[in-house]
Structure formats: structure tokens, C-alpha cells
PDB file of C-alpha atoms in Angstrom:
ATOM      1  CA  MET A   1     156.722  66.131  50.067  1.00 45.00           C
ATOM      2  CA  ALA A   2     155.120  65.756  46.298  1.00 47.00           C
ATOM      3  CA  VAL A   3     151.488  66.786  45.936  1.00 46.00           C
ATOM      4  CA  ALA A   4     149.612  63.874  44.470  1.00 48.00           C
ATOM      5  CA  GLU A   5     148.171  64.467  41.017  1.00 50.00           C
ATOM      6  CA  GLY A   6     144.480  65.209  40.753  1.00 49.00           C
ATOM      7  CA  VAL A   7     144.188  66.521  44.232  1.00 48.00           C
ATOM      8  CA  ARG A   8     142.888  70.048  44.598  1.00 50.00           C
ATOM      9  CA  THR A   9     144.832  71.907  47.495  1.00 49.00           C
ATOM     10  CA  ASP A  10     142.497  74.896  47.329  1.00 50.00           C
ATOM     11  CA  ALA A  11     139.168  73.106  48.155  1.00 49.00           C
ATOM     12  CA  VAL A  12     136.957  75.078  50.529  1.00 51.00           C
ATOM     13  CA  THR A  13     136.369  73.202  53.718  1.00 56.00           C
ATOM     14  CA  ARG A  14     132.722  72.755  54.722  1.00 59.00           C
ATOM     15  CA  PRO A  15     131.461  74.275  57.795  1.00 57.00           C
ATOM     16  CA  GLU A  16     130.531  71.860  60.595  1.00 59.00           C
ATOM     17  CA  PRO A  17     126.868  71.383  61.040  1.00 59.00           C
ATOM     18  CA  ARG A  18     125.334  73.127  64.102  1.00 60.00           C
ATOM     19  CA  PRO A  19     124.085  70.700  66.717  1.00 56.00           C
ATOM     20  CA  ARG A  20     120.185  70.536  66.897  1.00 59.00           C
ATOM     21  CA  ARG A  21     118.464  71.899  69.791  1.00 54.00           C
ATOM     22  CA  ARG A  22     116.777  69.313  71.861  1.00 56.00           C
ATOM     23  CA  ARG A  23     112.910  69.849  72.342  1.00 55.00           C
ATOM     24  CA  GLY A  24     113.514  69.647  75.882  1.00 52.00           C
ATOM     25  CA  SER A  25     115.886  72.670  75.965  1.00 53.00           C
ATOM     26  CA  VAL A  26     113.290  74.866  74.031  1.00 52.00           C
ATOM     27  CA  ARG A  27     110.348  73.870  76.218  1.00 58.00           C
ATOM     28  CA  GLY A  28     112.640  74.738  79.127  1.00 56.00           C
ATOM     29  CA  SER A  29     113.436  78.377  77.665  1.00 70.00           C
ATOM     30  CA  ARG A  30     109.899  78.768  77.122  1.00 78.00           C
ATOM     31  CA  ALA A  31     108.925  77.960  80.549  1.00 79.00           C
ATOM     32  CA  THR A  32     111.638  80.182  82.215  1.00 83.00           C
ATOM     33  CA  PRO A  33     109.544  83.386  82.105  1.00 81.00           C
ATOM     34  CA  TRP A  34     106.418  81.713  83.836  1.00 83.00           C
ATOM     35  CA  LEU A  35     108.714  80.491  86.567  1.00 84.00           C
ATOM     36  CA  PHE A  36     109.775  84.053  87.313  1.00 86.00           C
ATOM     37  CA  LEU A  37     106.207  85.171  87.195  1.00 88.00           C
ATOM     38  CA  LEU A  38     104.917  82.233  89.256  1.00 90.00           C
ATOM     39  CA  VAL A  39     105.367  83.900  92.612  1.00 90.00           C
ATOM     40  CA  PRO A  40     104.297  87.492  91.575  1.00 90.00           C
ATOM     41  CA  LEU A  41     101.179  86.082  89.982  1.00 92.00           C
ATOM     42  CA  ALA A  42     100.349  83.885  93.073  1.00 92.00           C
ATOM     43  CA  LEU A  43     100.682  87.025  95.142  1.00 93.00           C
ATOM     44  CA  LEU A  44      98.549  88.946  92.881  1.00 92.00           C
ATOM     45  CA  VAL A  45      95.817  86.649  92.910  1.00 92.00           C
ATOM     46  CA  LEU A  46      95.988  85.787  96.696  1.00 92.00           C
ATOM     47  CA  PHE A  47      95.880  89.479  97.882  1.00 92.00           C
ATOM     48  CA  THR A  48      94.026  91.057  95.036  1.00 90.00           C
ATOM     49  CA  TYR A  49      91.621  88.856  93.024  1.00 91.00           C
ATOM     50  CA  VAL A  50      90.702  86.567  96.044  1.00 93.00           C
ATOM     51  CA  PRO A  51      89.634  89.611  98.254  1.00 91.00           C
ATOM     52  CA  VAL A  52      87.473  91.228  95.302  1.00 91.00           C
ATOM     53  CA  THR A  53      85.868  87.711  94.517  1.00 92.00           C
ATOM     54  CA  SER A  54      84.920  87.655  98.319  1.00 91.00           C
ATOM     55  CA  MET A  55      83.813  91.234  98.208  1.00 92.00           C
ATOM     56  CA  PHE A  56      81.452  90.368  95.450  1.00 93.00           C
ATOM     57  CA  TRP A  57      80.190  87.379  97.445  1.00 93.00           C
ATOM     58  CA  TYR A  58      79.717  89.323 100.688  1.00 92.00           C
ATOM     59  CA  SER A  59      77.867  92.077  98.692  1.00 92.00           C
ATOM     60  CA  VAL A  60      74.872  89.698  98.064  1.00 93.00           C
ATOM     61  CA  THR A  61      74.659  88.411 101.822  1.00 92.00           C
ATOM     62  CA  GLU A  62      73.490  89.928 105.022  1.00 91.00           C
ATOM     63  CA  TRP A  63      76.659  89.375 107.307  1.00 88.00           C
ATOM     64  CA  ASP A  64      77.668  91.259 110.474  1.00 85.00           C
ATOM     65  CA  GLY A  65      81.390  90.210 110.000  1.00 82.00           C
ATOM     66  CA  LEU A  66      81.307  87.995 113.089  1.00 84.00           C
ATOM     67  CA  ASP A  67      78.651  85.155 112.673  1.00 82.00           C
ATOM     68  CA  PRO A  68      80.201  82.488 110.503  1.00 83.00           C
ATOM     69  CA  ASP A  69      76.708  81.993 108.699  1.00 84.00           C
ATOM     70  CA  LYS A  70      75.708  84.543 106.083  1.00 85.00           C
ATOM     71  CA  GLN A  71      72.321  84.926 104.850  1.00 89.00           C
ATOM     72  CA  PHE A  72      71.890  85.212 100.995  1.00 91.00           C
ATOM     73  CA  VAL A  73      69.868  88.448 100.250  1.00 90.00           C
ATOM     74  CA  GLY A  74      70.680  88.678  96.243  1.00 89.00           C
ATOM     75  CA  LEU A  75      70.522  92.328  95.166  1.00 91.00           C
ATOM     76  CA  ALA A  76      69.032  93.654  98.091  1.00 92.00           C
ATOM     77  CA  ASN A  77      71.818  95.473  99.201  1.00 92.00           C
ATOM     78  CA  TYR A  78      72.318  97.281  95.928  1.00 92.00           C
ATOM     79  CA  VAL A  79      68.628  98.127  95.860  1.00 92.00           C
ATOM     80  CA  GLU A  80      69.075  99.888  99.286  1.00 91.00           C
ATOM     81  CA  ILE A  81      72.016 101.673  98.058  1.00 90.00           C
ATOM     82  CA  PHE A  82      70.151 102.985  94.984  1.00 89.00           C
ATOM     83  CA  THR A  83      66.943 103.839  96.843  1.00 89.00           C
ATOM     84  CA  ARG A  84      68.542 105.701  99.778  1.00 86.00           C
ATOM     85  CA  PRO A  85      69.863 109.096  98.624  1.00 85.00           C
ATOM     86  CA  GLU A  86      72.107 109.580 101.652  1.00 83.00           C
ATOM     87  CA  TYR A  87      74.545 106.996 100.355  1.00 82.00           C
ATOM     88  CA  PHE A  88      75.054 109.152  97.080  1.00 81.00           C
ATOM     89  CA  ARG A  89      74.757 112.425  98.931  1.00 84.00           C
ATOM     90  CA  VAL A  90      78.302 112.237 100.206  1.00 85.00           C
ATOM     91  CA  PHE A  91      79.636 112.105  96.677  1.00 84.00           C
ATOM     92  CA  ALA A  92      78.969 115.928  96.627  1.00 87.00           C
ATOM     93  CA  VAL A  93      82.220 116.061  98.972  1.00 90.00           C
ATOM     94  CA  SER A  94      84.250 114.314  96.386  1.00 89.00           C
ATOM     95  CA  LEU A  95      83.627 117.632  94.072  1.00 90.00           C
ATOM     96  CA  TYR A  96      86.058 119.552  96.382  1.00 93.00           C
ATOM     97  CA  TYR A  97      88.523 117.092  95.949  1.00 93.00           C
ATOM     98  CA  LEU A  98      87.979 116.888  92.272  1.00 91.00           C
ATOM     99  CA  VAL A  99      88.583 120.917  92.207  1.00 93.00           C
ATOM    100  CA  GLY A 100      91.763 120.248  94.342  1.00 92.00           C
ATOM    101  CA  ALA A 101      93.135 117.430  92.091  1.00 91.00           C
ATOM    102  CA  ALA A 102      92.650 119.944  89.095  1.00 92.00           C
ATOM    103  CA  VAL A 103      94.673 122.555  90.908  1.00 93.00           C
ATOM    104  CA  GLN A 104      97.184 120.058  91.855  1.00 93.00           C
ATOM    105  CA  LEU A 105      97.729 118.929  88.267  1.00 92.00           C
ATOM    106  CA  GLY A 106      97.994 122.382  87.163  1.00 92.00           C
ATOM    107  CA  LEU A 107     100.458 123.439  89.730  1.00 93.00           C
ATOM    108  CA  ALA A 108     102.381 120.207  89.282  1.00 93.00           C
ATOM    109  CA  LEU A 109     102.641 120.655  85.700  1.00 92.00           C
ATOM    110  CA  LEU A 110     103.698 124.322  85.737  1.00 90.00           C
ATOM    111  CA  LEU A 111     106.516 123.647  88.263  1.00 91.00           C
ATOM    112  CA  ALA A 112     107.671 120.605  86.306  1.00 90.00           C
ATOM    113  CA  THR A 113     107.866 122.803  83.239  1.00 88.00           C
ATOM    114  CA  LEU A 114     109.720 125.658  84.917  1.00 86.00           C
ATOM    115  CA  LEU A 115     112.265 123.190  86.700  1.00 87.00           C
ATOM    116  CA  SER A 116     113.030 121.210  83.639  1.00 82.00           C
ATOM    117  CA  PHE A 117     115.129 124.034  82.138  1.00 76.00           C
ATOM    118  CA  ARG A 118     118.010 125.765  83.562  1.00 70.00           C
ATOM    119  CA  THR A 119     116.772 127.467  86.802  1.00 72.00           C
ATOM    120  CA  ARG A 120     118.877 128.467  89.776  1.00 78.00           C
ATOM    121  CA  PHE A 121     118.742 126.137  92.815  1.00 80.00           C
ATOM    122  CA  ARG A 122     116.205 123.897  90.839  1.00 82.00           C
ATOM    123  CA  ASN A 123     117.347 120.754  92.524  1.00 84.00           C
ATOM    124  CA  VAL A 124     116.513 122.300  95.899  1.00 88.00           C
ATOM    125  CA  PHE A 125     113.059 123.192  94.711  1.00 88.00           C
ATOM    126  CA  LYS A 126     112.737 119.679  93.398  1.00 88.00           C
ATOM    127  CA  GLY A 127     113.231 118.339  96.830  1.00 89.00           C
ATOM    128  CA  ILE A 128     110.932 120.744  98.539  1.00 90.00           C
ATOM    129  CA  ILE A 129     108.336 119.953  96.264  1.00 91.00           C
ATOM    130  CA  PHE A 130     108.552 116.320  96.378  1.00 91.00           C
ATOM    131  CA  PHE A 131     109.274 115.884 100.260  1.00 91.00           C
ATOM    132  CA  PRO A 132     105.485 116.112 101.414  1.00 91.00           C
ATOM    133  CA  TYR A 133     104.762 112.959  99.431  1.00 91.00           C
ATOM    134  CA  LEU A 134     107.286 110.971 101.534  1.00 91.00           C
ATOM    135  CA  ILE A 135     105.810 111.997 104.962  1.00 90.00           C
ATOM    136  CA  ASN A 136     103.293 109.436 106.357  1.00 89.00           C
ATOM    137  CA  GLY A 137      99.602 110.356 105.941  1.00 87.00           C
ATOM    138  CA  VAL A 138      98.830 109.912 109.602  1.00 89.00           C
ATOM    139  CA  ALA A 139     101.625 112.617 110.338  1.00 91.00           C
ATOM    140  CA  ILE A 140     100.357 114.924 107.708  1.00 92.00           C
ATOM    141  CA  GLY A 141      96.746 114.735 109.351  1.00 90.00           C
ATOM    142  CA  LEU A 142      98.030 115.572 112.709  1.00 90.00           C
ATOM    143  CA  MET A 143     100.130 118.272 111.458  1.00 91.00           C
ATOM    144  CA  PHE A 144      97.549 119.869 109.766  1.00 92.00           C
ATOM    145  CA  LEU A 145      95.219 119.310 112.623  1.00 90.00           C
ATOM    146  CA  TYR A 146      97.162 121.625 114.656  1.00 89.00           C
ATOM    147  CA  PHE A 147      97.730 124.019 111.756  1.00 91.00           C
ATOM    148  CA  PHE A 148      94.049 124.517 111.315  1.00 92.00           C
ATOM    149  CA  ARG A 149      93.000 124.619 114.893  1.00 89.00           C
ATOM    150  CA  PRO A 150      91.436 127.723 116.394  1.00 88.00           C
ATOM    151  CA  GLY A 151      94.542 129.870 117.595  1.00 85.00           C
ATOM    152  CA  GLY A 152      96.873 127.611 115.605  1.00 86.00           C
ATOM    153  CA  THR A 153      99.510 128.404 112.954  1.00 88.00           C
ATOM    154  CA  LEU A 154      97.288 129.577 110.252  1.00 90.00           C
ATOM    155  CA  ASP A 155      95.284 131.853 112.627  1.00 88.00           C
ATOM    156  CA  GLY A 156      98.286 133.153 114.170  1.00 89.00           C
ATOM    157  CA  VAL A 157      99.723 134.217 110.646  1.00 89.00           C
ATOM    158  CA  LEU A 158      96.213 135.620 109.642  1.00 89.00           C
ATOM    159  CA  GLY A 159      96.224 137.558 112.896  1.00 88.00           C
ATOM    160  CA  VAL A 160      99.613 139.214 111.837  1.00 88.00           C
ATOM    161  CA  LEU A 161      98.084 140.110 108.741  1.00 88.00           C
ATOM    162  CA  GLY A 162      94.964 142.056 110.193  1.00 85.00           C
ATOM    163  CA  VAL A 163      92.494 139.066 110.220  1.00 83.00           C
ATOM    164  CA  ASP A 164      90.923 139.174 113.732  1.00 82.00           C
ATOM    165  CA  GLU A 165      87.970 136.541 113.108  1.00 85.00           C
ATOM    166  CA  PRO A 166      89.088 133.879 111.074  1.00 87.00           C
ATOM    167  CA  PRO A 167      86.652 130.955 110.318  1.00 88.00           C
ATOM    168  CA  GLN A 168      86.579 127.573 112.020  1.00 89.00           C
ATOM    169  CA  TRP A 169      88.721 125.865 109.312  1.00 91.00           C
ATOM    170  CA  LEU A 170      87.765 122.283 110.443  1.00 91.00           C
ATOM    171  CA  GLY A 171      84.464 123.044 112.391  1.00 88.00           C
ATOM    172  CA  ASN A 172      82.553 125.128 109.765  1.00 89.00           C
ATOM    173  CA  PRO A 173      80.767 122.863 107.176  1.00 89.00           C
ATOM    174  CA  SER A 174      81.225 125.532 104.471  1.00 90.00           C
ATOM    175  CA  VAL A 175      84.895 125.770 104.945  1.00 92.00           C
ATOM    176  CA  VAL A 176      86.194 122.181 106.161  1.00 93.00           C
ATOM    177  CA  ASN A 177      86.185 120.478 102.826  1.00 93.00           C
ATOM    178  CA  VAL A 178      88.118 123.321 101.297  1.00 93.00           C
ATOM    179  CA  SER A 179      90.812 122.667 104.148  1.00 93.00           C
ATOM    180  CA  LEU A 180      90.857 119.283 103.686  1.00 94.00           C
ATOM    181  CA  ALA A 181      91.206 119.246  99.902  1.00 93.00           C
ATOM    182  CA  ALA A 182      94.100 121.771 100.035  1.00 93.00           C
ATOM    183  CA  THR A 183      95.965 119.496 102.507  1.00 93.00           C
ATOM    184  CA  SER A 184      95.458 116.616  99.885  1.00 91.00           C
ATOM    185  CA  VAL A 185      96.956 119.336  97.314  1.00 92.00           C
ATOM    186  CA  TRP A 186      99.889 119.892  99.459  1.00 93.00           C
ATOM    187  CA  ARG A 187     100.502 116.185  99.943  1.00 91.00           C
ATOM    188  CA  TYR A 188     100.066 114.601  96.616  1.00 91.00           C
ATOM    189  CA  MET A 189     101.411 117.439  94.190  1.00 92.00           C
ATOM    190  CA  GLY A 190     104.908 116.144  94.532  1.00 91.00           C
ATOM    191  CA  LEU A 191     103.974 112.819  93.087  1.00 91.00           C
ATOM    192  CA  ASN A 192     102.515 114.177  89.912  1.00 92.00           C
ATOM    193  CA  PHE A 193     105.558 116.829  89.780  1.00 92.00           C
ATOM    194  CA  VAL A 194     108.000 113.974  89.569  1.00 91.00           C
ATOM    195  CA  LEU A 195     105.932 112.155  86.760  1.00 91.00           C
ATOM    196  CA  PHE A 196     105.724 115.246  84.818  1.00 92.00           C
ATOM    197  CA  LEU A 197     109.326 116.025  85.321  1.00 90.00           C
ATOM    198  CA  GLY A 198     110.479 112.690  84.003  1.00 88.00           C
ATOM    199  CA  ALA A 199     108.104 112.826  80.951  1.00 88.00           C
ATOM    200  CA  ILE A 200     109.341 116.405  80.067  1.00 88.00           C
ATOM    201  CA  ALA A 201     112.975 115.277  80.530  1.00 86.00           C
ATOM    202  CA  SER A 202     112.591 112.674  77.856  1.00 85.00           C
ATOM    203  CA  VAL A 203     111.807 114.997  75.183  1.00 85.00           C
ATOM    204  CA  PRO A 204     114.720 115.068  72.827  1.00 85.00           C
ATOM    205  CA  SER A 205     116.621 118.508  72.964  1.00 83.00           C
ATOM    206  CA  GLU A 206     116.626 118.574  69.096  1.00 86.00           C
ATOM    207  CA  GLN A 207     112.906 119.547  69.229  1.00 86.00           C
ATOM    208  CA  TYR A 208     113.643 122.765  71.513  1.00 83.00           C
ATOM    209  CA  GLU A 209     116.494 123.851  69.276  1.00 84.00           C
ATOM    210  CA  ALA A 210     114.298 123.374  66.130  1.00 88.00           C
ATOM    211  CA  ALA A 211     111.634 125.349  67.720  1.00 85.00           C
ATOM    212  CA  ASP A 212     114.213 128.108  68.848  1.00 84.00           C
ATOM    213  CA  ILE A 213     115.348 128.432  65.141  1.00 86.00           C
ATOM    214  CA  ASP A 214     111.911 128.864  63.966  1.00 84.00           C
ATOM    215  CA  GLY A 215     111.425 131.566  66.529  1.00 84.00           C
ATOM    216  CA  ALA A 216     108.829 129.844  68.779  1.00 83.00           C
ATOM    217  CA  SER A 217     107.604 131.424  72.113  1.00 84.00           C
ATOM    218  CA  SER A 218     107.560 129.595  75.298  1.00 81.00           C
ATOM    219  CA  TRP A 219     103.999 128.906  75.268  1.00 85.00           C
ATOM    220  CA  GLN A 220     104.189 127.440  71.675  1.00 86.00           C
ATOM    221  CA  LYS A 221     107.013 125.263  72.942  1.00 84.00           C
ATOM    222  CA  PHE A 222     104.694 124.081  75.735  1.00 85.00           C
ATOM    223  CA  ARG A 223     101.893 123.676  73.602  1.00 86.00           C
ATOM    224  CA  TYR A 224     103.226 121.868  70.679  1.00 87.00           C
ATOM    225  CA  ILE A 225     106.146 120.084  72.157  1.00 87.00           C
ATOM    226  CA  VAL A 226     105.658 119.428  75.929  1.00 86.00           C
ATOM    227  CA  LEU A 227     101.910 118.720  75.981  1.00 87.00           C
ATOM    228  CA  PRO A 228     101.930 116.227  72.951  1.00 86.00           C
ATOM    229  CA  SER A 229     104.982 114.481  74.528  1.00 85.00           C
ATOM    230  CA  ILE A 230     103.579 113.965  77.975  1.00 86.00           C
ATOM    231  CA  ARG A 231     100.125 113.179  77.064  1.00 86.00           C
ATOM    232  CA  ARG A 232     100.210 109.493  78.409  1.00 86.00           C
ATOM    233  CA  ILE A 233     101.411 110.545  81.616  1.00 88.00           C
ATOM    234  CA  LEU A 234      99.056 113.440  81.858  1.00 88.00           C
ATOM    235  CA  GLY A 235      96.210 110.992  81.198  1.00 85.00           C
ATOM    236  CA  LEU A 236      97.677 108.530  83.875  1.00 85.00           C
ATOM    237  CA  SER A 237      97.860 111.387  86.390  1.00 88.00           C
ATOM    238  CA  LEU A 238      94.373 112.520  85.703  1.00 87.00           C
ATOM    239  CA  LEU A 239      93.020 108.987  86.152  1.00 86.00           C
ATOM    240  CA  LEU A 240      94.895 108.635  89.442  1.00 86.00           C
ATOM    241  CA  ALA A 241      93.553 112.261  90.604  1.00 88.00           C
ATOM    242  CA  ILE A 242      90.077 111.240  89.737  1.00 87.00           C
ATOM    243  CA  SER A 243      90.016 107.908  91.368  1.00 87.00           C
ATOM    244  CA  GLY A 244      91.621 109.549  94.664  1.00 88.00           C
ATOM    245  CA  ALA A 245      88.991 111.998  94.712  1.00 89.00           C
ATOM    246  CA  LEU A 246      86.447 109.562  94.557  1.00 87.00           C
ATOM    247  CA  SER A 247      87.957 107.368  97.123  1.00 88.00           C
ATOM    248  CA  THR A 248      89.259 109.910  99.573  1.00 90.00           C
ATOM    249  CA  PHE A 249      89.473 108.389 103.024  1.00 91.00           C
ATOM    250  CA  GLU A 250      92.768 109.096 104.884  1.00 89.00           C
ATOM    251  CA  MET A 251      92.979 112.910 105.512  1.00 90.00           C
ATOM    252  CA  PRO A 252      89.338 113.464 106.415  1.00 92.00           C
ATOM    253  CA  TYR A 253      89.173 110.288 108.615  1.00 92.00           C
ATOM    254  CA  ILE A 254      92.245 111.519 110.623  1.00 91.00           C
ATOM    255  CA  MET A 255      91.398 115.109 110.842  1.00 91.00           C
ATOM    256  CA  THR A 256      87.722 115.157 111.435  1.00 91.00           C
ATOM    257  CA  GLY A 257      86.643 111.571 111.374  1.00 89.00           C
ATOM    258  CA  GLY A 258      83.911 112.590 108.652  1.00 88.00           C
ATOM    259  CA  ALA A 259      82.074 115.195 110.984  1.00 88.00           C
ATOM    260  CA  ASN A 260      80.949 118.645 110.059  1.00 87.00           C
ATOM    261  CA  GLY A 261      79.849 117.533 106.493  1.00 88.00           C
ATOM    262  CA  SER A 262      83.184 116.014 105.628  1.00 90.00           C
ATOM    263  CA  GLU A 263      82.242 112.374 105.284  1.00 91.00           C
ATOM    264  CA  THR A 264      83.180 110.847 102.199  1.00 91.00           C
ATOM    265  CA  PHE A 265      81.824 107.619 100.487  1.00 91.00           C
ATOM    266  CA  VAL A 266      84.884 105.562 101.706  1.00 92.00           C
ATOM    267  CA  ILE A 267      84.330 106.694 105.322  1.00 92.00           C
ATOM    268  CA  GLN A 268      80.598 105.825 105.103  1.00 92.00           C
ATOM    269  CA  THR A 269      81.390 102.597 103.783  1.00 92.00           C
ATOM    270  CA  VAL A 270      83.840 101.756 106.694  1.00 92.00           C
ATOM    271  CA  ASP A 271      81.398 103.017 109.295  1.00 91.00           C
ATOM    272  CA  THR A 272      78.601 100.871 107.716  1.00 92.00           C
ATOM    273  CA  ALA A 273      80.894  97.912 108.075  1.00 90.00           C
ATOM    274  CA  PHE A 274      82.625  98.243 111.231  1.00 90.00           C
ATOM    275  CA  ARG A 275      80.394 100.602 113.302  1.00 90.00           C
ATOM    276  CA  PHE A 276      76.920  99.319 112.211  1.00 89.00           C
ATOM    277  CA  ALA A 277      78.044  95.843 111.609  1.00 89.00           C
ATOM    278  CA  ARG A 278      76.696  95.530 108.006  1.00 91.00           C
ATOM    279  CA  VAL A 279      79.583  94.002 106.097  1.00 92.00           C
ATOM    280  CA  GLY A 280      77.393  92.925 103.401  1.00 92.00           C
ATOM    281  CA  LEU A 281      75.979  96.270 102.609  1.00 92.00           C
ATOM    282  CA  ALA A 282      79.487  97.962 102.900  1.00 92.00           C
ATOM    283  CA  SER A 283      80.726  95.366 100.451  1.00 93.00           C
ATOM    284  CA  ALA A 284      77.970  96.541  97.935  1.00 93.00           C
ATOM    285  CA  MET A 285      78.856 100.022  98.555  1.00 92.00           C
ATOM    286  CA  ALA A 286      82.508  99.065  97.808  1.00 92.00           C
ATOM    287  CA  VAL A 287      81.455  97.255  94.572  1.00 93.00           C
ATOM    288  CA  VAL A 288      79.512 100.198  93.535  1.00 92.00           C
ATOM    289  CA  LEU A 289      82.710 102.543  94.073  1.00 91.00           C
ATOM    290  CA  LEU A 290      84.775 100.073  92.027  1.00 90.00           C
ATOM    291  CA  VAL A 291      82.352 100.317  89.111  1.00 91.00           C
ATOM    292  CA  VAL A 292      82.599 103.999  89.233  1.00 89.00           C
ATOM    293  CA  VAL A 293      86.141 103.842  89.002  1.00 87.00           C
ATOM    294  CA  LEU A 294      86.355 101.610  86.218  1.00 89.00           C
ATOM    295  CA  LEU A 295      83.938 103.855  84.260  1.00 89.00           C
ATOM    296  CA  VAL A 296      86.288 106.697  84.768  1.00 85.00           C
ATOM    297  CA  ALA A 297      89.217 104.622  83.642  1.00 83.00           C
ATOM    298  CA  LEU A 298      87.279 103.813  80.339  1.00 86.00           C
ATOM    299  CA  VAL A 299      86.593 107.402  79.890  1.00 83.00           C
ATOM    300  CA  GLN A 300      90.106 108.257  80.424  1.00 77.00           C
ATOM    301  CA  ARG A 301      91.112 105.497  77.825  1.00 77.00           C
ATOM    302  CA  ARG A 302      88.639 107.260  75.447  1.00 78.00           C
ATOM    303  CA  PHE A 303      90.158 110.715  75.622  1.00 73.00           C
ATOM    304  CA  PHE A 304      93.856 109.520  76.128  1.00 67.00           C
ATOM    305  CA  PRO A 305      94.209 106.401  74.063  1.00 68.00           C
ATOM    306  CA  ASP A 306      97.500 104.601  73.714  1.00 61.00           C
ATOM    307  CA  GLU A 307      99.964 105.406  71.128  1.00 55.00           C
ATOM    308  CA  GLU A 308      99.606 101.754  69.583  1.00 50.00           C
ATOM    309  CA  ALA A 309      95.800 102.287  69.374  1.00 48.00           C
ATOM    310  CA  THR A 310      96.142 105.455  67.659  1.00 47.00           C
ATOM    311  CA  THR A 311      98.654 104.386  65.129  1.00 48.00           C
ATOM    312  CA  ARG A 312      96.389 101.457  63.963  1.00 48.00           C
TER     313      ARG A 312
END
């Protein structure tokens, strides 16, 4: 077939125009994430922000928890808290748990650093260290209740070592808080251990290889490679440890019920609400504890800022 004159056969074909996206589809794509977040946000508001708002309202009322009528008293509950030193005297008990938290973080960091490298039976040791965190808190309290009881497991071991008159571990006010803090260290060290272990494992191996070439010691690797790499996880663990020390409740409540000088601020708050039927005052105490924890969080962010904030 002859080709017509003046007709170019090598002309480049034009691409077909893309179909325009409808406005409805754009709006639908923008609304899709909110549809997935709708149920979690509703649960968060229902079970977190609504109770906290109710707690603030209860804290300015005089209420026994049963009568539907609540008497508005303003800041009278807060004035009572700050004018009666016995409400803050129990915070001295938290010092034992703060010391225990420091020991707990130190041990967790040490063990995580050692087991991050090639060690025999390291997987077995990882399971042993993390296992206590998986046990129910009530079971741990009952287990250590028999461990510390007179003539119990600890006294039996000390008797073999020649200690004939051990102290009353849960009955002596000068020893009871040490025993309870040691129990908390044993229980929660596994959580911090796993957090540190994951953070250390995320450090690139090239950094250790470069340090070996430069002749760095193990301490120098830990100081200049490990610590800067786990700074954020360390700050988070420190915040959780301090918050947990200030709001300790489970172990002392199960093992001693707050007796023998082991009462914490949270146990005192629970007794005020349910034993003395002063829910309004107990709510004010809970608000005070919330403010203290938030202040601790602000201080933590001051010393352990986010990487994005430091790079600006």
C-alpha cells in the first residue's frame, strides 16, 4: 500500500490524559484514617478522659460514694491535704522504692549489655530474667509473703549460713520497706531488661567494628556507643520507674496491707475513699498525685529531650 505524500509516519503519539480524581474520592481518602481511629479514640475518651474529668469534679465535693447528692466544697479538700502533714509523710516510703528503681535500672542495663553480645546460654538467661514480669502480681505477693514470713524460705537459708536470729522482714518497720522494694525490683527488672536489650540490639554493628579498629575498651564502647544510642529508652524507663515508685500500691497492699510503716500514698488514698467513705478527699489526693507525676514527666523531658527537639 502506498504511503500518502506529506504524511509523517514517525510522528510521536501523544500520551492519553490522566483521568481527573473526583473530589469525593480525595475527601474519602482523607477521612479513611479517622475512620480507623474512631473506635480507639472513643475508647480512650470513655475510659480515660471522662474518668479523669469526673475525678476533678469529685475532688471539689464532699461525697461518701453512695449518696447521689454531692456537696460542693471548692478547694477545701486540697487545703486539708496540704495542711495535714500525715498525708505527705507517707511519701517518705516512696524513697525506698526510688532507691529500688535505681538498683533495678542499673541491674537491667548491666545484664542487657552483657547478654547483647555473644554469651553462652544467653537465651536461657533472657528467659529467666524476663519471666518474673509475666507472673501475676497477686501471685508474686503471696509467694514473697511466705518467702519473708518467720521461719520461711529466707530464714531457712540464713539459718544454714549461721544466722540464728533474722529480723522480722515484714513486721519490723525498719526492714519492711526494704523487703517490699526488693520484691518490686525482682518483679519489674525484666521489663526494663527487655527494653534495654532491644535498644542495644538496634545499634549498628559497624560502630562496634570501628571501635575495635580504634582499640576502644569495653567501657569506652559502653560509654560512647551504647549509652548515647539508648538515651531515649533510658529516659522512658526512668520516667516509668519514678512514676511507679510514687504510685506503688500492689505489693505493699497484698503483703502487709500498709501496716508496720509500709503504707504508701496510693494505699492511703484507697483507704480514704473506701474505708472512711471520703471519696471527694480521696479524689483530691489522686489529683495531687497526678500533678506530681506530670511534674516528673516534665523534668524527664528536660534532661532527656526528643531527638527532633535537639536537632532544631
